[in-house]
mmCIF file of C-alpha atoms in Angstrom:
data_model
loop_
_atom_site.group_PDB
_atom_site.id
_atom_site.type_symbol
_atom_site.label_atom_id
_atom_site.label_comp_id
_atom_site.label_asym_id
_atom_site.label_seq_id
_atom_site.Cartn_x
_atom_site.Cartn_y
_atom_site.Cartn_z
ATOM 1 C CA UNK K 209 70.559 130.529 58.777
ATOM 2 C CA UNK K 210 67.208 131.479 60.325
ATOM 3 C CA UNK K 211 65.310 128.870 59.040
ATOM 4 C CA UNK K 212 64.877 125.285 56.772
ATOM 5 C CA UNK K 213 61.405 124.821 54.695
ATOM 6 C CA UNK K 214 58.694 127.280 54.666
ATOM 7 C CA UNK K 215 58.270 128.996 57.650
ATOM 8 C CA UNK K 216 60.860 127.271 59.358
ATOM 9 C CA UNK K 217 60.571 123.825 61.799
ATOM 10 C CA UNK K 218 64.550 125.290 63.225
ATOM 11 C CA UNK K 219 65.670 128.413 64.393
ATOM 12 C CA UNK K 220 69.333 127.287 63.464
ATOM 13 C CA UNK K 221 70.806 130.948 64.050
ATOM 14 C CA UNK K 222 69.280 130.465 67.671
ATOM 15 C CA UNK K 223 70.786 126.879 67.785
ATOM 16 C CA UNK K 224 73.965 128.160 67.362
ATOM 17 C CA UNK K 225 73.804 131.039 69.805
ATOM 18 C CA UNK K 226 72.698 128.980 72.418
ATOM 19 C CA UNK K 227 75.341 126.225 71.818
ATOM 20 C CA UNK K 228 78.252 128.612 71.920
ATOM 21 C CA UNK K 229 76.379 129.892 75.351
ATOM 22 C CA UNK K 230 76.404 126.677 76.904
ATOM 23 C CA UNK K 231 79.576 125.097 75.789
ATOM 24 C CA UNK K 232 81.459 123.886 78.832
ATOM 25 C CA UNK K 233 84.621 125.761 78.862
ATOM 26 C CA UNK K 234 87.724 124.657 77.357
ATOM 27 C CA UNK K 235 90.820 123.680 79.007
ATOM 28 C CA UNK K 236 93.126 126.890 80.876
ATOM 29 C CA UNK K 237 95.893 127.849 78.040
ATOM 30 C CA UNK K 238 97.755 130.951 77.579
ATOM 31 C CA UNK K 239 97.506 132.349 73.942
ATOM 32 C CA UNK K 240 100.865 131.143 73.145
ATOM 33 C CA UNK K 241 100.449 127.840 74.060
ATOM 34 C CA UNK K 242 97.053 127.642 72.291
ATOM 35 C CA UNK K 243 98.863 128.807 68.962
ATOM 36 C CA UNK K 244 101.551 126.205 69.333
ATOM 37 C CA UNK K 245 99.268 123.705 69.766
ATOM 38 C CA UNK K 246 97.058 124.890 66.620
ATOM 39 C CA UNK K 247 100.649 125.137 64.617
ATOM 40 C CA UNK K 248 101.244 121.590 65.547
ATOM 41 C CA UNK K 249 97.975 119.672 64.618
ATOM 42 C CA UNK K 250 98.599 121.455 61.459
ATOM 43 C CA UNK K 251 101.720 119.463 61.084
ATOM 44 C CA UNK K 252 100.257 116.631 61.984
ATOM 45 C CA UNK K 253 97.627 116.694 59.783
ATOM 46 C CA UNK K 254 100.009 116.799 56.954
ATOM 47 C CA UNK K 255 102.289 114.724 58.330
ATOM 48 C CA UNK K 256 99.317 111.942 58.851
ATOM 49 C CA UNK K 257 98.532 112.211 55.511
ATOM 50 C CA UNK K 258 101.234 110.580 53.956
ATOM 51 C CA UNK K 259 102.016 107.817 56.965
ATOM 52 C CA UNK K 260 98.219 107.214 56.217
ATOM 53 C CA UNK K 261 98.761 106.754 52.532
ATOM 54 C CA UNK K 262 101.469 104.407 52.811
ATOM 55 C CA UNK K 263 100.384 102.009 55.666
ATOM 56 C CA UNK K 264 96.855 101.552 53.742
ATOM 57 C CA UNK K 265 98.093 101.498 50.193
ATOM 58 C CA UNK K 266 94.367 102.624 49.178
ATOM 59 C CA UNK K 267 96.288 105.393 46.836
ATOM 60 C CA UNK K 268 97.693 104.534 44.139
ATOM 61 C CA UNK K 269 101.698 106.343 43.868
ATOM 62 C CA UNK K 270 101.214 109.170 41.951
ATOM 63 C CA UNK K 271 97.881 110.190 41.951
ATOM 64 C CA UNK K 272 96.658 113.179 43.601
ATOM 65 C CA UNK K 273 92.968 112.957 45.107
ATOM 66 C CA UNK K 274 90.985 115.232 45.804
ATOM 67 C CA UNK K 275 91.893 117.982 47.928
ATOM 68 C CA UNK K 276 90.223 118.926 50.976
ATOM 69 C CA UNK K 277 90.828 121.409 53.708
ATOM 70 C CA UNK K 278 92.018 120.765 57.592
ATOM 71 C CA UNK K 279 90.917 123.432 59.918
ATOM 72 C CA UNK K 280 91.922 123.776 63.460
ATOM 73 C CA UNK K 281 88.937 124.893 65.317
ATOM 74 C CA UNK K 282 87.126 125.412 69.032
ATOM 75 C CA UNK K 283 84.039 124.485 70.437
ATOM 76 C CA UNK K 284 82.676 127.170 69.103
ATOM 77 C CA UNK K 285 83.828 127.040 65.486
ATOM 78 C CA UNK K 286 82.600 123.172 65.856
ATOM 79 C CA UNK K 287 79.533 123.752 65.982
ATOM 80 C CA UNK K 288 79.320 126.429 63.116
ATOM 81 C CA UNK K 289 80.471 123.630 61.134
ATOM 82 C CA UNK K 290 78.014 121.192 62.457
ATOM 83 C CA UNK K 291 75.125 122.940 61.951
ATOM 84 C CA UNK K 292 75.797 124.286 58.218
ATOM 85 C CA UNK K 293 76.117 120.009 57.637
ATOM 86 C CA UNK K 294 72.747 119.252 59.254
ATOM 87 C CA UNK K 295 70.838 121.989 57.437
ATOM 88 C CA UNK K 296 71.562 120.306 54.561
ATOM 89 C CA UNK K 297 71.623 116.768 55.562
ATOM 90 C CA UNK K 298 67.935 117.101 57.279
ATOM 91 C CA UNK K 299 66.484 119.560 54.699
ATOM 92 C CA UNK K 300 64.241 116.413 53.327
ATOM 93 C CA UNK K 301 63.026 115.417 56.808
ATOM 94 C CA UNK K 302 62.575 118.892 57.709
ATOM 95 C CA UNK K 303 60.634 119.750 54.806
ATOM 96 C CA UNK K 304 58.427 117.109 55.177
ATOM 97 C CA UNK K 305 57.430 117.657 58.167
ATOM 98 C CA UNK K 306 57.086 121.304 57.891
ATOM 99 C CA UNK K 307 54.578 120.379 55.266
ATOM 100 C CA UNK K 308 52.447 117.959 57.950
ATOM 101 C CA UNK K 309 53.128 120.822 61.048
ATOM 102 C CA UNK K 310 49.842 122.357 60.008
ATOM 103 C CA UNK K 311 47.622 119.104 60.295
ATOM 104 C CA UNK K 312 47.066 117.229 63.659
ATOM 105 C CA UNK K 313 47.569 117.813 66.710
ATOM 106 C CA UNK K 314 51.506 117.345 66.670
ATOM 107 C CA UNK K 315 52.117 119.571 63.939
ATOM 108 C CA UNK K 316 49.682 121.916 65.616
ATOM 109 C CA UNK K 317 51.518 121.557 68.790
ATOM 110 C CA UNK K 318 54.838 122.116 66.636
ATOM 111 C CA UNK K 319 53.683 125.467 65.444
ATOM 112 C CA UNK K 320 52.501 126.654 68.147
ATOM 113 C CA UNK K 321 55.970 125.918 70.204
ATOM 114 C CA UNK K 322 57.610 127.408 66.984
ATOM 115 C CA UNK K 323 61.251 127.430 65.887
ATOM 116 C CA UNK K 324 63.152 129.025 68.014
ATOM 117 C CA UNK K 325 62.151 126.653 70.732
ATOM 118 C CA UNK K 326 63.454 123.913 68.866
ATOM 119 C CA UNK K 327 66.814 125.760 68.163
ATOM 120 C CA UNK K 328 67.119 126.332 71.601
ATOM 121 C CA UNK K 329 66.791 122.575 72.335
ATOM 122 C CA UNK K 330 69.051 121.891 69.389
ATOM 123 C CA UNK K 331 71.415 124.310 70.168
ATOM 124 C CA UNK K 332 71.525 122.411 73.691
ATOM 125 C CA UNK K 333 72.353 118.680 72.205
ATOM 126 C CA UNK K 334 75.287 120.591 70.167
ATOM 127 C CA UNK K 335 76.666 122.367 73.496
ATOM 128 C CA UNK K 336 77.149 118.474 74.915
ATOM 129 C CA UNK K 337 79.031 117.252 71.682
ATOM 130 C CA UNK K 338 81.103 120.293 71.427
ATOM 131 C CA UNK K 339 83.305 119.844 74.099
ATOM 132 C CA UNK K 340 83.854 115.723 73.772
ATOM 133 C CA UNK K 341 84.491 115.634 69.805
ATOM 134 C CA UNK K 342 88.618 115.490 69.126
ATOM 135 C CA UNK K 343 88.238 115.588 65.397
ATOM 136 C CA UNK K 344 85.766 114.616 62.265
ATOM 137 C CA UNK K 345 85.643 114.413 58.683
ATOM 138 C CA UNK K 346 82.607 116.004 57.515
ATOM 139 C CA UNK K 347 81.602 114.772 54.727
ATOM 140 C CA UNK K 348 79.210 116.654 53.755
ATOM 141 C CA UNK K 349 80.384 120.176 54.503
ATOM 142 C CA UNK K 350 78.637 122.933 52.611
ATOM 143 C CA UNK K 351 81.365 125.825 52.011
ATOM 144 C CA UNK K 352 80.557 128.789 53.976
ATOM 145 C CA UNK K 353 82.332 132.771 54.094
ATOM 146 C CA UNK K 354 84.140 131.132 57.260
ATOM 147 C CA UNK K 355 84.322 127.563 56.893
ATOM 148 C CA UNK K 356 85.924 126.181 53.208
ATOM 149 C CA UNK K 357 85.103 122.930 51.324
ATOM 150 C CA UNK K 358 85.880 120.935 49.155
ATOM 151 C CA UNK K 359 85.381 122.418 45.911
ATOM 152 C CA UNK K 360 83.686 118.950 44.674
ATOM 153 C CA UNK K 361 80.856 119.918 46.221
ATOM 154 C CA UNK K 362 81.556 119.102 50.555
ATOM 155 C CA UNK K 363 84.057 117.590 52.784
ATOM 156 C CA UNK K 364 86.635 118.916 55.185
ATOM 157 C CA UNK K 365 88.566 117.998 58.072
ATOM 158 C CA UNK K 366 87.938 119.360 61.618
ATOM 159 C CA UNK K 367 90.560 119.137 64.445
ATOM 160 C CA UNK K 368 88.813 120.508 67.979
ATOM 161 C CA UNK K 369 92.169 121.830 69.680
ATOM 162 C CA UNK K 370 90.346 122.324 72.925
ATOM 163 C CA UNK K 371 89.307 119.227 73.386
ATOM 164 C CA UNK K 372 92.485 117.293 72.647
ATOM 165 C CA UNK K 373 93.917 119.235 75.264
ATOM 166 C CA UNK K 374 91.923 118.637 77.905
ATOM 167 C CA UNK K 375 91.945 114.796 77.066
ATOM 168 C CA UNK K 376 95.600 114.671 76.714
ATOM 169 C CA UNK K 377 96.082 116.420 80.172
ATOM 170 C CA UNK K 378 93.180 113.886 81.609
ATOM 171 C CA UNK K 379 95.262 110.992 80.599
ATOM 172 C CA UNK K 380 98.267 112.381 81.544
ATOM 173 C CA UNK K 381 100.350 110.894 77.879
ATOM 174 C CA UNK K 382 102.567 112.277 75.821
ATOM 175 C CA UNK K 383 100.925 116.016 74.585
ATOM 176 C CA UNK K 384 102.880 115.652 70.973
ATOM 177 C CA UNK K 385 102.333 111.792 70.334
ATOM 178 C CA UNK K 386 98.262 112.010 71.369
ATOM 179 C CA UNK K 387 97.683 114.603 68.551
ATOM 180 C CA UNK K 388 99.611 113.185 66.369
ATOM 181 C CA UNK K 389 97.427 110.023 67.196
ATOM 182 C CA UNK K 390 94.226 111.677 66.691
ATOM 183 C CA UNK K 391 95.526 113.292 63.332
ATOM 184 C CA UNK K 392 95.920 109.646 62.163
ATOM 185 C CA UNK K 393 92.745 108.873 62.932
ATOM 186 C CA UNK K 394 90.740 111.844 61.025
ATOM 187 C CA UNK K 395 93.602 111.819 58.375
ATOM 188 C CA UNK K 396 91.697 107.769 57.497
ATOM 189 C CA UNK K 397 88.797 109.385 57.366
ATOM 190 C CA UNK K 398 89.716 111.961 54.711
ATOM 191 C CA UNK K 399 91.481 109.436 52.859
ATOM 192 C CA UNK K 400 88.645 106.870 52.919
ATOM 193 C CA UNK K 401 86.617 109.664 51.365
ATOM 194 C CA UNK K 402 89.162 111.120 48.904
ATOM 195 C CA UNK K 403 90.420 107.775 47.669
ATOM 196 C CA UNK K 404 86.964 106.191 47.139
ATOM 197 C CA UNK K 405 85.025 108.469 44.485
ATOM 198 C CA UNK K 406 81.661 106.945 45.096
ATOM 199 C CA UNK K 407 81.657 106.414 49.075
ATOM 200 C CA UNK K 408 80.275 110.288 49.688
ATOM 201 C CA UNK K 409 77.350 109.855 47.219
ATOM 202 C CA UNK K 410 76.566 106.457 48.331
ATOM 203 C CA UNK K 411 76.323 107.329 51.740
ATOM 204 C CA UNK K 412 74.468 110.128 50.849
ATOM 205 C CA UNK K 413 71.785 108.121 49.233
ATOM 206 C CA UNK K 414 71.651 106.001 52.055
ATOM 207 C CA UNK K 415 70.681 108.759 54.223
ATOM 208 C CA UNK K 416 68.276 110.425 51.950
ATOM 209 C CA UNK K 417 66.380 107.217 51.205
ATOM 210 C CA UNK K 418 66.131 106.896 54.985
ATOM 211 C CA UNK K 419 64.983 110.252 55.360
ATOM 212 C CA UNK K 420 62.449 109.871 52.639
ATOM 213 C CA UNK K 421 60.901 106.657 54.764
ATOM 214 C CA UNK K 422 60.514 108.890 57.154
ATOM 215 C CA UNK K 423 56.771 109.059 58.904
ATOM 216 C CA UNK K 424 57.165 110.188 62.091
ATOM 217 C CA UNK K 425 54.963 112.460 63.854
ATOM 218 C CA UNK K 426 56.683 115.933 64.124
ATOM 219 C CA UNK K 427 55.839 116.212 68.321
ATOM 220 C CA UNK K 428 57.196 112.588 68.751
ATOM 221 C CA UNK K 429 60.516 114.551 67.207
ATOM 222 C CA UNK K 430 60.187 117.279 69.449
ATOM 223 C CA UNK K 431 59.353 115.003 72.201
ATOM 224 C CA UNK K 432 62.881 113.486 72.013
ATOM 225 C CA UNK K 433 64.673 116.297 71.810
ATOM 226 C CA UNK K 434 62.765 117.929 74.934
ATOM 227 C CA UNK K 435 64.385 114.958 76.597
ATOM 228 C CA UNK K 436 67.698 115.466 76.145
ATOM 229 C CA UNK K 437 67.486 119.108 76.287
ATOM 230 C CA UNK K 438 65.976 118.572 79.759
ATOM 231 C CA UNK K 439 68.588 116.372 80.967
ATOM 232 C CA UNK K 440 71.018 118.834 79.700
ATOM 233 C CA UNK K 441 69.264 121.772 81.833
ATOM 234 C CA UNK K 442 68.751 119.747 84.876
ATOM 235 C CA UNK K 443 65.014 118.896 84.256
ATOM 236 C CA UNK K 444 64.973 115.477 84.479
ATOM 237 C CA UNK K 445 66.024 113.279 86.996
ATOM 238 C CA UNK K 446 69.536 111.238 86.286
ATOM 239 C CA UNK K 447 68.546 107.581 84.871
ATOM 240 C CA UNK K 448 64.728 108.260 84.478
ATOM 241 C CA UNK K 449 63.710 106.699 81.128
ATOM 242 C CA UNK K 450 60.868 106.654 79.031
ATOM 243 C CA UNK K 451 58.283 104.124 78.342
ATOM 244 C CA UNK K 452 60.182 103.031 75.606
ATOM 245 C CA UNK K 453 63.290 102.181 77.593
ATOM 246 C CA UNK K 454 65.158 105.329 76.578
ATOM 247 C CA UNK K 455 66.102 104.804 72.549
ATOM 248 C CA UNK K 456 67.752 106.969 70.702
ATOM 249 C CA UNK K 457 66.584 109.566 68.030
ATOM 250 C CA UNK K 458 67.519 107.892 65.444
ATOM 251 C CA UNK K 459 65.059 104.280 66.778
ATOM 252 C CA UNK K 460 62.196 106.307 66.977
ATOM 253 C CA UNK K 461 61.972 105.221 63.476
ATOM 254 C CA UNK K 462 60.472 101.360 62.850
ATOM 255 C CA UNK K 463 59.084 101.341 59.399
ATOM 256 C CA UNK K 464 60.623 97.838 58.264
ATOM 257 C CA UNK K 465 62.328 99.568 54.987
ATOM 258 C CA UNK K 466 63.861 101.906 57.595
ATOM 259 C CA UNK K 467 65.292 98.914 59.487
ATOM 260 C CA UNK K 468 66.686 97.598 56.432
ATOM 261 C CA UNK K 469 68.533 101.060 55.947
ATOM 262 C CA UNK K 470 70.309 101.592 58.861
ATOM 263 C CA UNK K 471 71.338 97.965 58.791
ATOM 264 C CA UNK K 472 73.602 98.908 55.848
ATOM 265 C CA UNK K 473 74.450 102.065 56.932
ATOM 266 C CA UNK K 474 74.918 100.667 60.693
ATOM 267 C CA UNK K 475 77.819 98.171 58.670
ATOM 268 C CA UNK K 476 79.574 101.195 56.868
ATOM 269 C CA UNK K 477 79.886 103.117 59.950
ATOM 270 C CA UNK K 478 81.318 100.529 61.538
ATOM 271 C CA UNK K 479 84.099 99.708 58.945
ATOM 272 C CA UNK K 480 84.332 103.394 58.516
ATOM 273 C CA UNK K 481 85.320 103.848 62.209
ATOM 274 C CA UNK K 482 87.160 100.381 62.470
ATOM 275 C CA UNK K 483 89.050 101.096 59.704
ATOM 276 C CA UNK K 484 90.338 104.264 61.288
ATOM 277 C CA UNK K 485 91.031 102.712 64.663
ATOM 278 C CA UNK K 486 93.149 99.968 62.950
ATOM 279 C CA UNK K 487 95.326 102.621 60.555
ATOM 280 C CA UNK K 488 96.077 104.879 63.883
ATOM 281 C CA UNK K 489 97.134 102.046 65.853
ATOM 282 C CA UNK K 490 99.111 100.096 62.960
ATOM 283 C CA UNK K 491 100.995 103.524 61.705
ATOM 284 C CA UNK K 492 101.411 103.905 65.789
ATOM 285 C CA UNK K 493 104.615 102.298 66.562
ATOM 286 C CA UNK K 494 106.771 104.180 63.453
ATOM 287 C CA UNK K 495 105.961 107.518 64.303
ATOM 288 C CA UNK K 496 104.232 107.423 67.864
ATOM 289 C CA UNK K 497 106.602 106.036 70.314
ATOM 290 C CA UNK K 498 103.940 105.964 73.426
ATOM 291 C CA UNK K 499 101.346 104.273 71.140
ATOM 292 C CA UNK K 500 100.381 101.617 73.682
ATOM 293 C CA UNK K 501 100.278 103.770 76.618
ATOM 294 C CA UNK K 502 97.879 106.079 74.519
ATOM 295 C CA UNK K 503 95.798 103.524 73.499
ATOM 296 C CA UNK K 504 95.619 101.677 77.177
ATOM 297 C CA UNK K 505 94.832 104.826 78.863
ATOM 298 C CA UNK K 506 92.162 106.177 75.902
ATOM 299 C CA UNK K 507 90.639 102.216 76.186
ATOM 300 C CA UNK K 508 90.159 102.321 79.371
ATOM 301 C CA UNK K 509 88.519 105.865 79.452
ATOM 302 C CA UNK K 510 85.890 104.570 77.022
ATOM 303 C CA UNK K 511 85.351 101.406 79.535
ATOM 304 C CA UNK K 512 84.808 103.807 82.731
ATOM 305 C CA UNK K 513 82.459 105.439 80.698
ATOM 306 C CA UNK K 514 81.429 108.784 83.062
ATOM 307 C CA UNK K 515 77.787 109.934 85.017
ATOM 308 C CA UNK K 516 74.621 108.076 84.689
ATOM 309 C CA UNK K 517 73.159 111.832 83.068
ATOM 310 C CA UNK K 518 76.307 111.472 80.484
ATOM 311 C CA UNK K 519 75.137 107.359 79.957
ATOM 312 C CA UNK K 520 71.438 108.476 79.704
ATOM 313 C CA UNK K 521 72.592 111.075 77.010
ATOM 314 C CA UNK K 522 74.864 109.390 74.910
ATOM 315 C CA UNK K 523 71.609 106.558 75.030
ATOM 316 C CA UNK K 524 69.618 109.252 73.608
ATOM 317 C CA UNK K 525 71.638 110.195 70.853
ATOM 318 C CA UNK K 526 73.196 106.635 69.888
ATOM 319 C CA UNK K 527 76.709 107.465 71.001
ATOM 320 C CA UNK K 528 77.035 104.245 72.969
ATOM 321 C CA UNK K 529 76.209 102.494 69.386
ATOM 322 C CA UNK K 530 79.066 104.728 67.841
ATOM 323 C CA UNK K 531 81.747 103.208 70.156
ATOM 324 C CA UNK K 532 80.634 99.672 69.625
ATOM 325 C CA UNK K 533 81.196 100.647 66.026
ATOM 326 C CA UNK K 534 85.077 101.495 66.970
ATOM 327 C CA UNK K 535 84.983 98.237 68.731
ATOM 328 C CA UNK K 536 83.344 95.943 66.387
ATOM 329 C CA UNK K 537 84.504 97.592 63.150
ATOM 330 C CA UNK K 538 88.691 97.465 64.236
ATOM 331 C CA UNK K 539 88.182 93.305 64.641
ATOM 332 C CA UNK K 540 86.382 93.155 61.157
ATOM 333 C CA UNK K 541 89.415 95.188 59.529
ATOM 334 C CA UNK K 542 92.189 93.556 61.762
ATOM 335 C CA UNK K 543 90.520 90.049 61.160
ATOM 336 C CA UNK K 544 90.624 90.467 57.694
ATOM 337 C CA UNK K 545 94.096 92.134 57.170
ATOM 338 C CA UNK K 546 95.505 89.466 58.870
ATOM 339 C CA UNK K 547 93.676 86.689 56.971
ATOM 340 C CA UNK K 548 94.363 88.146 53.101
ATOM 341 C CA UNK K 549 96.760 91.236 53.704
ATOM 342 C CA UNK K 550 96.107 95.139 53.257
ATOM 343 C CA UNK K 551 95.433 94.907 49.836
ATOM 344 C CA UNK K 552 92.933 91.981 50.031
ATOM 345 C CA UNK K 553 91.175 94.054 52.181
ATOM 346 C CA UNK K 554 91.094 97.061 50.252
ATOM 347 C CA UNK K 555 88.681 95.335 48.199
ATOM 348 C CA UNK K 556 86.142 96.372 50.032
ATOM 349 C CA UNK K 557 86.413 99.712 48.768
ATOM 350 C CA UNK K 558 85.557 98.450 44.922
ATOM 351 C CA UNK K 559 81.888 99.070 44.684
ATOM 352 C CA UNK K 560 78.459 99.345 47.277
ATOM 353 C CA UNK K 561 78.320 95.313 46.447
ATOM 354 C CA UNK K 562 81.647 94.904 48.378
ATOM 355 C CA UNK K 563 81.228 96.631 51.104
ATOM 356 C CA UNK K 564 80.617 94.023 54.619
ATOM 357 C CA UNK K 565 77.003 93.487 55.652
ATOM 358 C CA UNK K 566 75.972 94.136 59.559
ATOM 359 C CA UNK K 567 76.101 90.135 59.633
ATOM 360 C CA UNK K 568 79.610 90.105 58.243
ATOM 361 C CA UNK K 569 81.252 92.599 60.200
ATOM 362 C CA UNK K 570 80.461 90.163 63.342
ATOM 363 C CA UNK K 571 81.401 87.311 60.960
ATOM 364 C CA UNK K 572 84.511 88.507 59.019
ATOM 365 C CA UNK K 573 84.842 85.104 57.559
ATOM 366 C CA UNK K 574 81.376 85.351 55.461
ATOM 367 C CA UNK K 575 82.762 88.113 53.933
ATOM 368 C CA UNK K 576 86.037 86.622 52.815
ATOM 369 C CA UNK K 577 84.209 83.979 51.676
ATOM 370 C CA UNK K 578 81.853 86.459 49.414
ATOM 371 C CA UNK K 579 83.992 88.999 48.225
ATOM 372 C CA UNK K 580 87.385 86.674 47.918
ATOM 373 C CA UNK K 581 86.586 83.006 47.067
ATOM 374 C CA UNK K 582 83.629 83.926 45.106
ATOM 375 C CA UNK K 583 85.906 86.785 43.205
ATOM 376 C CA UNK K 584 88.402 83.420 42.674
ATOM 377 C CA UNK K 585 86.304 80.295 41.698
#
């Protein structure tokens, strides 16, 4: 785990050391308690799997998809996960510019800082994400001795038990409804990725050919994740920002074919994460009595949003763009449930050509009118 491409731009061993390190602290639980409440998201899980199935209709009775494992993890076992998936999500971006480290003075900067710098700022981001991530579908998973897959080549489904604790306390709701809640929610996921055979590989492609357009200079990479390591460590004053207004990683990038990329992929997300929002809230009132309390109380913890080092942070990284994709994604699914039903929306799982455009998931209407009226004239 040492190292990606050559000599190695990430000491990902290191990355994970430090992570586990610097992981805030999970909640105070006796050992019983914590296996009762790693017994019961187990339950959930399977129980969320078929109240999924039936409010969303996207499986057809009878058919099996493909299976995929749940695993109940910590912080620490998080990030383990995490960082298998980026070493082989980034290995094209990291090649590449393990191949330009040796020319200019970036890549000569690069070398000379060396990998297990970098892990250690790495290894920093992932200590902030471990403890605020309540579950994920990882869709591209690569099976390790202590982490299973998929056996179709990636994909499992992580529950963090420590951190649904400690947000089920803060909110003070019901401890058996919430993770049942959150099961619902990653239990979409799974199915959006079991029940859709060519949803993993074209989001894959999507990724790799923005990765390929990829021509940024490796120390303008570093660069931004100095920052954020920084402000993790206490280096850099709350709020400062740089020249650039404080964008995240991912807007470094501004080649126009780039832009045209993570438009598409910005859309996807968005259903992806709407779509979820909408299935845990509509399955909700069957099988979670205190569905609107949870959902009042969880709203209104994403509104209050939390320190101006956390807002400069989740800046950095694009988190604040991943929760208007909750936000804007839910009223594209719930806009066009309610105009043509469940299974008029579950067209938009027929190809890459149906799926909504960044325009139409503002404009739910334009994609009615493509998908539907063009589908009927």
């Amino acid at each position: 785990m040492t190292s990606i491409g050559g000599a190695g731009m990430v000491d990902w061993k290191l990355a994970v050391a430090t992570a586990t390190r610097f992981v805030r602290p999970g909640p105070e639980i006796s050992r019983e308690e914590a296996r009762e409440v790693v017994a019961e998201l187990r339950r959930h899980a399977k129980a969320a799997e078929e109240h999924v199935r039936a409010f969303t209709r996207m499986i057809p009775e009878g058919t099996e998809p493909e299976d995929t494992p749940v695993l109940v993890v910590d912080r620490a076992g998080w990030i383990k996960a995490n960082v298998a998936g980026f070493r082989e999500l980034l290995r094209p971006l990291l090649d590449k510019m393990e191949e330009r480290r040796g020319g200019g003075a970036g890549g000569a900067v690069l070398g000379a800082v060396g990998s297990k710098v970098t892990g250690v700022e790495v290894g920093m981001l992932l200590s902030f994400l471990a403890s605020r991530v309540l579950g994920q579908y990882e869709t591209f998973a690569p099976a390790t001795r202590d982490l299973p897959a998929s056996a179709e080549g990636g994909g499992r489904l992580l529950l963090v038990a420590p951190n649904i604790v400690h947000v089920e306390r803060e909110l003070e709701v019901d401890p058996h409804d919430f993770r049942l809640w959150v099961a619902l929610h990653e239990e979409t996921h799974r199915t959006q990725f079991t029940a859709v055979p060519w949803l993993r590989d074209h989001l894959q492609g999507e990724i790799q050919s923005f990765l390929d357009e990829t021509d940024v200079d490796p120390m303008t990479v570093l660069e931004r994740l100095r920052e954020a390591a920084q402000s993790l460590a206490g280096g850099r004053p709350e709020g400062e920002e740089g020249e650039d207004g404080g964008r995240s990683l991912v807007e470094v990038v501004q080649t126009p074919a780039q832009r045209e990329i993570l438009s598409r992929l910005t859309a996807v997300m968005s259903l992806l994460e709407g779509h979820a929002d909408y299935v845990m809230d509509g399955v909700g009132p069957e099988v979670v009595s205190s569905v609107g309390e949870i959902r009042e109380k969880f709203q209104q913890r994403r509104a209050r949003g939390a320190s101006r080092l956390d807002q400069a942070l989740r800046k950095l990284l694009g988190l604040d763009a991943k929760l208007r994709q909750y936000r804007d994604g839910e009223r594209f699914v719930r806009a066009v449930v309610d105009e043509v039903g469940m299974d008029g929306f579950n067209r938009v799982w027929t190809s890459p050509n149906t799926l909504p455009t960044k325009a139409e998931i503002a404009k739910p209407a334009d994609w009615i009118a493509r998908v539907h009226r063009k589908a009927e004239s």
